[in-house]
Tab-separated table of C-alpha atoms and ligand atoms in Angstrom:
chain	number	residue	atom	x	y	z
A	28	MET	CA	0.000	0.000	0.000
A	29	SER	CA	1.387	3.411	-0.890
A	30	ASN	CA	2.115	5.785	1.945
A	31	GLN	CA	-0.304	8.265	0.515
A	32	LEU	CA	-3.124	5.748	0.450
A	33	LYS	CA	-2.217	4.520	3.889
A	34	SER	CA	-2.371	8.026	5.316
A	35	ALA	CA	-5.660	8.712	3.612
A	36	LEU	CA	-7.047	5.545	5.156
A	37	THR	CA	-5.584	6.333	8.557
A	38	LEU	CA	-7.335	9.654	8.519
A	39	SER	CA	-10.596	8.383	7.138
A	40	VAL	CA	-10.812	5.618	9.718
A	41	LEU	CA	-10.537	8.237	12.403
A	42	LEU	CA	-13.294	10.450	11.129
A	43	ALA	CA	-16.383	10.099	13.239
A	44	LEU	CA	-19.755	9.634	11.674
A	45	GLY	CA	-22.128	12.523	11.804
A	46	ALA	CA	-25.765	12.763	12.649
A	47	CYS	CA	-28.298	12.686	9.904
A	48	SER	CA	-30.735	15.508	9.692
A	49	SER	CA	-34.422	16.068	10.046
A	50	ASP	CA	-36.178	19.350	9.668
A	51	ASP	CA	-39.543	18.275	10.957
A	52	ASP	CA	-40.292	21.127	13.299
A	53	ASN	CA	-43.766	21.161	14.709
A	54	ASP	CA	-43.420	23.730	17.409
A	55	ASP	CA	-45.600	26.689	18.018
A	56	ILE	CA	-45.580	29.450	20.508
A	57	GLY	CA	-47.753	29.259	23.588
A	58	ASP	CA	-48.858	31.783	26.155
A	59	ASN	CA	-46.672	34.331	27.828
A	60	VAL	CA	-47.006	34.399	31.597
A	61	GLU	CA	-46.111	37.525	33.547
A	62	GLN	CA	-43.624	36.820	36.332
A	63	PRO	CA	-43.529	38.588	39.722
A	64	ASP	CA	-40.443	40.529	38.617
A	65	GLY	CA	-42.205	41.788	35.501
A	66	SER	CA	-40.366	39.582	33.034
A	67	GLU	CA	-42.305	37.168	30.875
A	68	THR	CA	-41.851	33.426	30.888
A	69	GLN	CA	-42.797	31.973	27.567
A	70	THR	CA	-44.650	28.683	27.615
A	71	ILE	CA	-43.802	26.714	24.500
A	72	SER	CA	-46.014	24.014	23.038
A	73	VAL	CA	-44.072	21.182	21.428
A	74	THR	CA	-45.211	18.316	19.216
A	75	LEU	CA	-43.164	15.119	19.480
A	76	SER	CA	-42.868	12.784	16.488
A	77	SER	CA	-40.778	9.863	15.285
A	78	ALA	CA	-39.772	11.911	12.230
A	79	GLN	CA	-37.654	14.203	14.416
A	80	GLU	CA	-35.846	11.291	16.099
A	81	ILE	CA	-32.089	10.716	15.726
A	82	PRO	CA	-31.193	7.952	14.941
A	83	VAL	CA	-34.243	6.850	12.946
A	84	PRO	CA	-36.380	4.592	15.188
A	85	THR	CA	-37.851	1.264	14.070
A	86	GLY	CA	-41.271	-0.338	14.425
A	87	VAL	CA	-43.041	2.887	15.330
A	88	PRO	CA	-46.847	2.848	14.922
A	89	ALA	CA	-48.132	5.459	12.489
A	90	GLY	CA	-50.027	7.327	15.196
A	91	ALA	CA	-47.131	7.605	17.646
A	92	SER	CA	-46.988	11.144	18.969
A	93	GLY	CA	-46.535	13.391	21.951
A	94	ALA	CA	-47.582	16.841	23.091
A	95	ALA	CA	-45.748	18.963	25.624
A	96	ASP	CA	-45.794	22.355	27.288
A	97	VAL	CA	-42.568	23.690	28.701
A	98	ALA	CA	-41.372	26.885	30.361
A	99	VAL	CA	-38.066	28.006	31.863
A	100	ASP	CA	-37.987	30.901	34.324
A	101	ALA	CA	-35.180	33.422	34.804
A	102	ASN	CA	-33.626	31.224	37.496
A	103	GLY	CA	-33.469	28.213	35.204
A	104	VAL	CA	-36.364	26.363	36.855
A	105	VAL	CA	-37.992	24.132	34.237
A	106	THR	CA	-41.700	23.315	34.210
A	107	ALA	CA	-42.846	20.738	31.688
A	108	THR	CA	-45.609	18.246	31.001
A	109	VAL	CA	-45.287	15.681	28.210
A	110	GLY	CA	-48.134	13.378	27.151
A	111	VAL	CA	-47.439	10.502	24.764
A	112	SER	CA	-49.697	8.153	22.849
A	113	ASN	CA	-49.660	5.220	20.413
A	114	LEU	CA	-46.030	4.284	20.983
A	115	SER	CA	-44.711	0.798	20.198
A	116	GLY	CA	-44.932	0.036	23.909
A	117	ALA	CA	-44.940	1.838	27.231
A	118	ALA	CA	-42.549	4.788	27.381
A	119	THR	CA	-39.629	3.746	29.588
A	120	MET	CA	-37.830	7.089	29.955
A	121	ALA	CA	-38.200	10.714	28.932
A	122	HIS	CA	-35.578	13.447	29.061
A	123	ILE	CA	-34.816	17.021	28.099
A	124	HIS	CA	-31.615	17.082	26.039
A	125	ARG	CA	-29.374	19.769	24.584
A	126	GLY	CA	-28.995	19.642	20.790
A	127	PHE	CA	-30.145	21.422	17.650
A	128	ALA	CA	-32.726	19.785	15.399
A	129	GLY	CA	-30.981	17.037	13.463
A	130	SER	CA	-28.310	16.294	16.072
A	131	ALA	CA	-28.323	14.258	19.263
A	132	GLY	CA	-26.948	15.702	22.489
A	133	PRO	CA	-26.551	15.104	26.217
A	134	VAL	CA	-29.360	14.763	28.781
A	135	LEU	CA	-29.983	17.845	30.922
A	136	ILE	CA	-33.029	16.767	32.930
A	137	GLY	CA	-34.701	13.392	33.414
A	138	LEU	CA	-38.505	13.444	33.570
A	139	SER	CA	-40.638	11.161	35.728
A	140	SER	CA	-44.018	9.495	35.271
A	141	ASP	CA	-46.453	8.210	37.887
A	142	ASP	CA	-49.037	6.864	35.439
A	143	GLY	CA	-46.977	4.135	33.791
A	144	GLY	CA	-45.336	6.261	31.137
A	145	THR	CA	-48.236	8.203	29.568
A	146	THR	CA	-47.548	11.556	31.246
A	147	TRP	CA	-44.102	12.868	32.147
A	148	THR	CA	-43.180	15.879	34.305
A	149	VAL	CA	-40.077	17.498	35.788
A	150	PRO	CA	-39.434	15.978	39.226
A	151	GLU	CA	-39.396	18.342	42.188
A	152	ASP	CA	-35.749	17.610	42.929
A	153	ALA	CA	-34.614	18.243	39.327
A	154	ARG	CA	-31.677	20.591	38.938
A	155	VAL	CA	-32.100	24.044	37.446
A	156	LEU	CA	-30.566	25.049	34.125
A	157	THR	CA	-27.275	26.949	34.095
A	158	GLU	CA	-26.945	30.328	32.368
A	159	GLU	CA	-25.472	28.567	29.334
A	160	GLU	CA	-28.379	26.114	29.261
A	161	ILE	CA	-30.966	28.910	29.571
A	162	GLY	CA	-29.227	30.389	26.514
A	163	ALA	CA	-29.601	27.034	24.759
A	164	PHE	CA	-33.324	27.001	25.610
A	165	ASN	CA	-33.784	30.513	24.214
A	166	ARG	CA	-32.076	29.674	20.927
A	167	GLY	CA	-34.155	26.511	20.386
A	168	GLU	CA	-31.376	24.073	21.235
A	169	LEU	CA	-33.238	21.846	23.722
A	170	TYR	CA	-35.472	18.895	22.882
A	171	PHE	CA	-37.667	16.243	24.447
A	172	ASN	CA	-36.802	12.603	23.820
A	173	VAL	CA	-39.042	9.696	24.829
A	174	HIS	CA	-37.726	6.137	24.937
A	175	THR	CA	-39.382	2.736	24.645
A	176	GLU	CA	-38.076	-0.795	24.964
A	177	THR	CA	-38.129	-1.159	21.157
A	178	ASN	CA	-36.376	2.157	20.632
A	179	SER	CA	-34.065	2.544	23.582
A	180	ALA	CA	-32.293	5.509	21.959
A	181	GLY	CA	-35.625	7.293	21.516
A	182	GLU	CA	-38.927	6.714	19.717
A	183	ILE	CA	-40.367	10.239	19.513
A	184	ARG	CA	-38.652	13.582	19.808
A	185	GLY	CA	-39.765	17.202	19.917
A	186	GLN	CA	-37.557	20.252	19.435
A	187	ILE	CA	-38.303	23.001	21.995
A	188	ASP	CA	-38.227	26.045	19.788
A	189	ALA	CA	-40.055	29.253	20.587
A	190	GLY	CA	-39.234	30.640	17.170
A	191	ASN	CA	-37.237	33.544	18.634
A	192	ALA	CA	-33.879	32.606	17.147
A	193	THR	CA	-32.159	33.548	13.903
A	194	THR	CA	-30.921	30.673	11.758
A	195	PHE	CA	-27.410	31.120	10.381
A	196	SER	CA	-25.544	29.205	7.726
A	197	VAL	CA	-21.795	28.969	8.294
A	198	LEU	CA	-19.453	28.111	5.410
A	199	LEU	CA	-15.831	27.071	5.956
A	200	GLU	CA	-13.913	27.051	2.673
A	201	ASN	CA	-10.419	25.732	2.067
A	202	ILE	CA	-8.813	28.386	-0.158
A	203	SER	CA	-5.269	27.062	0.059
A	204	THR	CA	-3.371	25.987	-3.067
A	205	THR	CA	-0.432	23.654	-3.700
A	206	GLU	CA	1.802	26.673	-3.120
A	207	THR	CA	0.417	27.732	0.275
A	208	LEU	CA	2.567	25.839	2.789
A	209	GLY	CA	6.301	26.347	2.425
A	210	VAL	CA	8.439	23.342	3.418
A	211	ALA	CA	11.906	24.766	4.045
A	212	SER	CA	13.739	21.448	4.447
A	213	ASP	CA	13.202	20.442	0.824
A	214	SER	CA	12.276	23.830	-0.689
A	215	THR	CA	8.842	22.621	-1.785
A	216	THR	CA	5.284	23.778	-1.172
A	217	GLN	CA	2.048	21.994	-0.306
A	218	ALA	CA	-1.649	22.627	0.073
A	219	VAL	CA	-3.149	22.644	3.574
A	220	PRO	CA	-6.026	20.179	3.919
A	221	LEU	CA	-8.400	20.750	6.845
A	222	SER	CA	-10.161	18.127	8.922
A	223	PRO	CA	-13.731	17.726	10.089
A	224	GLY	CA	-14.328	19.753	13.215
A	225	VAL	CA	-16.871	20.806	15.778
A	226	PHE	CA	-18.707	24.019	16.569
A	227	ILE	CA	-20.513	25.378	19.601
A	228	VAL	CA	-22.936	28.240	20.169
A	229	HIS	CA	-22.447	29.795	23.584
A	230	ARG	CA	-22.673	33.051	25.519
A	231	ASP	CA	-21.161	34.828	28.509
A	232	ALA	CA	-18.105	32.591	28.851
A	233	ALA	CA	-14.740	34.360	28.827
A	234	ASP	CA	-13.204	31.648	26.632
A	235	SER	CA	-14.745	29.273	24.121
A	236	PRO	CA	-15.815	26.055	25.874
A	237	LEU	CA	-14.175	24.167	22.986
A	238	LEU	CA	-10.735	25.298	24.168
A	239	LEU	CA	-11.170	24.749	27.896
A	240	PRO	CA	-9.262	24.040	29.991
A	241	ARG	CA	-6.606	26.313	28.508
A	242	ASP	CA	-3.723	24.829	30.499
A	243	ALA	CA	-4.160	21.300	29.083
A	244	ALA	CA	-6.312	20.356	26.084
A	245	ASN	CA	-9.569	18.473	26.673
A	246	ALA	CA	-9.814	15.026	25.074
A	247	GLY	CA	-12.046	16.287	22.259
A	248	LEU	CA	-9.599	18.996	21.250
A	249	GLU	CA	-6.614	16.640	21.408
A	250	ALA	CA	-8.360	14.170	19.063
A	251	VAL	CA	-9.354	16.865	16.544
A	252	ALA	CA	-6.004	18.687	16.639
A	253	GLU	CA	-3.858	15.557	16.317
A	254	ASP	CA	-5.992	13.260	14.175
A	255	GLY	CA	-9.008	15.124	12.793
A	256	ASN	CA	-11.209	12.863	14.926
A	257	VAL	CA	-14.399	14.549	16.159
A	258	ALA	CA	-15.787	11.550	18.077
A	259	LEU	CA	-14.607	12.522	21.556
A	260	TYR	CA	-15.834	16.118	21.678
A	261	ALA	CA	-19.502	15.486	22.495
A	262	GLU	CA	-18.573	13.997	25.844
A	263	ALA	CA	-15.664	16.349	26.519
A	264	VAL	CA	-17.705	19.501	25.807
A	265	PRO	CA	-21.511	19.107	26.007
A	266	GLY	CA	-23.197	21.296	23.425
A	267	SER	CA	-20.458	20.847	20.832
A	268	VAL	CA	-21.674	19.701	17.412
A	269	PRO	CA	-19.551	17.904	14.794
A	270	PHE	CA	-19.360	18.896	11.143
A	271	ASN	CA	-17.616	16.304	9.026
A	272	THR	CA	-19.158	15.808	5.596
A	273	PRO	CA	-17.791	18.138	2.915
A	274	VAL	CA	-20.231	20.101	0.756
A	275	GLY	CA	-21.178	17.888	-2.189
A	276	ALA	CA	-19.895	14.679	-0.549
A	277	ASP	CA	-21.947	11.874	0.954
A	278	ALA	CA	-19.439	10.676	3.521
A	279	PRO	CA	-17.242	12.312	6.169
A	280	GLY	CA	-13.763	13.350	5.107
A	281	PRO	CA	-11.172	16.131	5.063
A	282	ILE	CA	-11.300	19.110	2.680
A	283	GLY	CA	-8.479	20.094	0.367
A	284	PRO	CA	-8.230	23.190	-1.854
A	285	GLY	CA	-11.678	24.134	-3.137
A	286	GLY	CA	-13.455	21.998	-0.542
A	287	ALA	CA	-15.865	23.295	2.081
A	288	TYR	CA	-17.906	22.388	5.133
A	289	GLU	CA	-21.243	24.035	5.811
A	290	PHE	CA	-23.495	23.853	8.851
A	291	THR	CA	-26.478	25.719	10.231
A	292	LEU	CA	-27.219	26.870	13.747
A	293	GLN	CA	-29.760	28.942	15.623
A	294	ALA	CA	-28.833	31.859	17.845
A	295	VAL	CA	-30.293	34.784	19.759
A	296	ASP	CA	-28.720	38.161	20.493
A	297	GLY	CA	-25.668	37.685	22.711
A	298	ASP	CA	-24.855	34.227	21.377
A	299	LYS	CA	-21.387	33.601	19.963
A	300	LEU	CA	-19.863	30.930	17.741
A	301	ASP	CA	-16.628	29.036	17.995
A	302	PHE	CA	-15.274	26.127	15.962
A	303	VAL	CA	-12.158	23.993	15.658
A	304	ALA	CA	-10.811	22.108	12.607
A	305	MET	CA	-7.380	20.542	12.221
A	306	PHE	CA	-4.547	22.106	10.204
A	307	ILE	CA	-3.791	18.647	8.838
A	308	PRO	CA	-0.084	18.950	7.881
A	309	SER	CA	0.806	19.414	11.570
A	310	ASN	CA	1.106	17.462	14.792
A	311	ASP	CA	-1.593	19.230	16.801
A	312	TRP	CA	-2.606	22.492	15.157
A	313	PHE	CA	-6.102	23.728	14.464
A	314	TYR	CA	-8.002	26.754	13.267
A	315	THR	CA	-10.285	28.582	15.718
A	316	ALA	CA	-11.544	32.069	16.518
A	317	THR	CA	-8.905	34.172	18.121
A	318	ASP	CA	-10.239	37.337	19.724
A	319	ALA	CA	-10.454	37.787	23.495
A	320	ASP	CA	-13.126	35.110	23.940
A	321	ASN	CA	-12.086	32.793	21.058
A	322	SER	CA	-15.478	33.430	19.540
A	323	LEU	CA	-17.117	34.978	16.506
A	324	ASP	CA	-19.946	37.403	17.189
A	325	LEU	CA	-23.268	36.362	15.683
A	326	PHE	CA	-24.965	39.661	16.512
A	327	VAL	CA	-23.663	43.216	16.588
A	328	ASN	CA	-25.878	45.900	18.119
A	329	GLY	CA	-28.706	43.389	18.170
A	330	GLN	CA	-28.487	42.671	14.443
A	331	PRO	CA	-27.371	39.341	12.915
A	332	VAL	CA	-23.908	39.503	11.362
A	333	SER	CA	-23.611	38.671	7.684
A	334	GLY	CA	-20.636	38.102	5.415
A	335	GLU	CA	-17.033	37.000	5.410
A	336	VAL	CA	-15.296	36.822	8.770
A	337	ALA	CA	-12.217	39.061	8.836
A	338	GLU	CA	-8.950	37.156	8.337
A	339	GLY	CA	-7.591	38.411	11.658
A	340	GLU	CA	-10.461	36.889	13.640
A	341	ILE	CA	-9.309	33.358	12.838
A	342	ALA	CA	-5.905	31.881	13.612
A	343	ILE	CA	-3.906	28.707	13.946
A	344	TRP	CA	-3.610	27.373	17.463
A	345	ASP	CA	-1.519	24.606	18.998
A	346	ALA	CA	-3.286	22.123	21.292
A	347	GLY	CA	-0.091	21.651	23.320
A	348	THR	CA	-0.442	17.877	23.179
A	349	GLU	CA	2.310	16.859	20.752
A	350	ILE	CA	5.809	18.121	19.962
A	351	ASP	CA	5.796	19.901	16.598
A	352	GLU	CA	7.666	18.536	13.607
A	353	GLU	CA	8.213	20.543	10.427
A	354	PRO	CA	4.707	21.090	8.978
A	355	GLY	CA	4.062	18.829	6.006
A	356	THR	CA	6.929	16.425	6.730
A	357	GLY	CA	6.713	14.968	10.243
A	358	ALA	CA	6.567	11.193	10.690
A	359	ASN	CA	4.185	11.657	13.628
A	360	GLN	CA	1.730	13.822	11.702
A	361	VAL	CA	-1.650	12.336	10.781
A	362	GLN	CA	-0.807	11.911	7.088
A	363	ARG	CA	2.194	9.705	7.885
A	364	GLN	CA	1.913	8.323	11.416
A	365	ALA	CA	1.246	4.579	11.944
A	366	GLU	CA	-1.779	5.151	14.178
A	367	ALA	CA	-3.752	7.839	15.947
A	368	ASN	CA	-2.386	9.687	18.980
A	369	THR	CA	1.232	9.034	17.995
A	370	GLY	CA	4.003	11.529	18.721
A	371	ASP	CA	6.085	12.852	21.571
A	372	VAL	CA	4.150	14.587	24.316
A	373	ASP	CA	4.724	18.340	24.518
A	374	PRO	CA	5.794	19.433	28.007
A	375	ASP	CA	4.292	22.873	27.258
A	376	THR	CA	0.625	21.876	27.523
A	377	ARG	CA	-0.922	25.327	26.983
A	378	VAL	CA	-3.751	25.591	24.478
A	379	SER	CA	-2.653	28.740	22.670
A	380	SER	CA	-2.357	30.475	19.348
A	381	LEU	CA	0.928	29.902	17.540
A	382	THR	CA	1.638	33.567	18.175
A	383	GLY	CA	0.966	33.135	21.882
A	384	ARG	CA	3.432	30.258	22.011
A	385	GLY	CA	6.064	32.147	20.017
A	386	GLN	CA	5.722	29.774	17.043
A	387	THR	CA	5.463	30.548	13.345
A	388	VAL	CA	4.459	28.805	10.121
A	389	ASN	CA	5.546	29.599	6.569
A	390	LEU	CA	2.246	30.267	4.790
A	391	ASN	CA	1.988	31.983	1.444
A	392	GLY	CA	-1.612	33.180	1.519
A	393	ARG	CA	-4.754	32.147	3.370
A	394	VAL	CA	-6.066	28.664	4.045
A	395	LEU	CA	-9.505	29.120	5.601
A	396	ARG	CA	-12.316	31.505	4.718
A	397	VAL	CA	-15.386	31.603	6.966
A	398	THR	CA	-18.651	33.172	5.847
A	399	ILE	CA	-21.670	33.653	8.120
A	400	THR	CA	-25.057	34.143	6.477
A	401	PRO	CA	-28.342	34.699	8.337
A	402	GLN	CA	-31.234	32.846	6.740
A	403	PRO	CA	-34.435	34.671	5.781
B	22	LIG	CA1	2.275	21.164	19.314
B	23	LIG	CA1	-1.693	12.934	21.991
B	24	LIG	CA1	0.541	12.587	15.858
């Protein structure tokens, strides 16, 4: 097997599979209830269906459905009632999860039933939502999921979406060429392929959750930065969402010159975006947003941003997990290494921009162009 083929296979084996998508949104907006402090708590009515479920359930009766009302107050206290009917069997569990429509995410709150699984409510001792999770609720990023014995991963699902958020499309284009990366040791040049990555919508945090902790990379970041593997991020950073299938492709893979990834998200004023994707000809480098909070604004003065992100807002960072070899040549880099997570450990474990670590790279021109477009 040629080395080139071997490296392509090594990388492809490491690429995690993505979620499929479903746009079946059946939500509508319920009543607004005035709170003692004058603010309004919006009660949202949600329809649950098998069509929204990820992964696709099996053996679901045609009439399987659910109806829910849910509200979250300013302190993060959740009130919810979910009624289900015509499932393949008794509902065994019901939860509120974090995740946009079309992606599966972690459980935030487990619901309980005292009528054998027909009606589910938030138990009295349930935890309250954090500030970040209240933000997720407001942008339509929470969902109900109801399980049965036949469909233990979920039989019906309902996205909790008040319709207050703006939908954005985000395009990441590889605009490198075969002359972009200078390799000094043999006076040649290379293109800079980019790996699948993950994004997160967040607010209020000083640093992007994707890059925390900053003194030693989380397991998700290490896997993306070293091997282009997005599989570990969901557990390492709840709320992170993988993007891994190039535009025009039907399977996950890296993008070379001319290639692109595109994903959509929902956000409300104050929400910010961050992403990571591997700078493939490296040991542990990645692109991410690089201003004070490692995040791209999605709103400015209350208005959705639109257009190309300025070059200076994105930079190459080093995950601090592997000693750097010359970009484009190293035997421990993903294109050449024998297996994932191979290379000498870097004693300087800081997650930092190359600039912040006093490192440089010989690039002739740009590699990544990011464009944010609000949807009508
Ligand atoms: Ca490094
Ligand atoms: Ca490592
Ligand atoms: Ca390596």
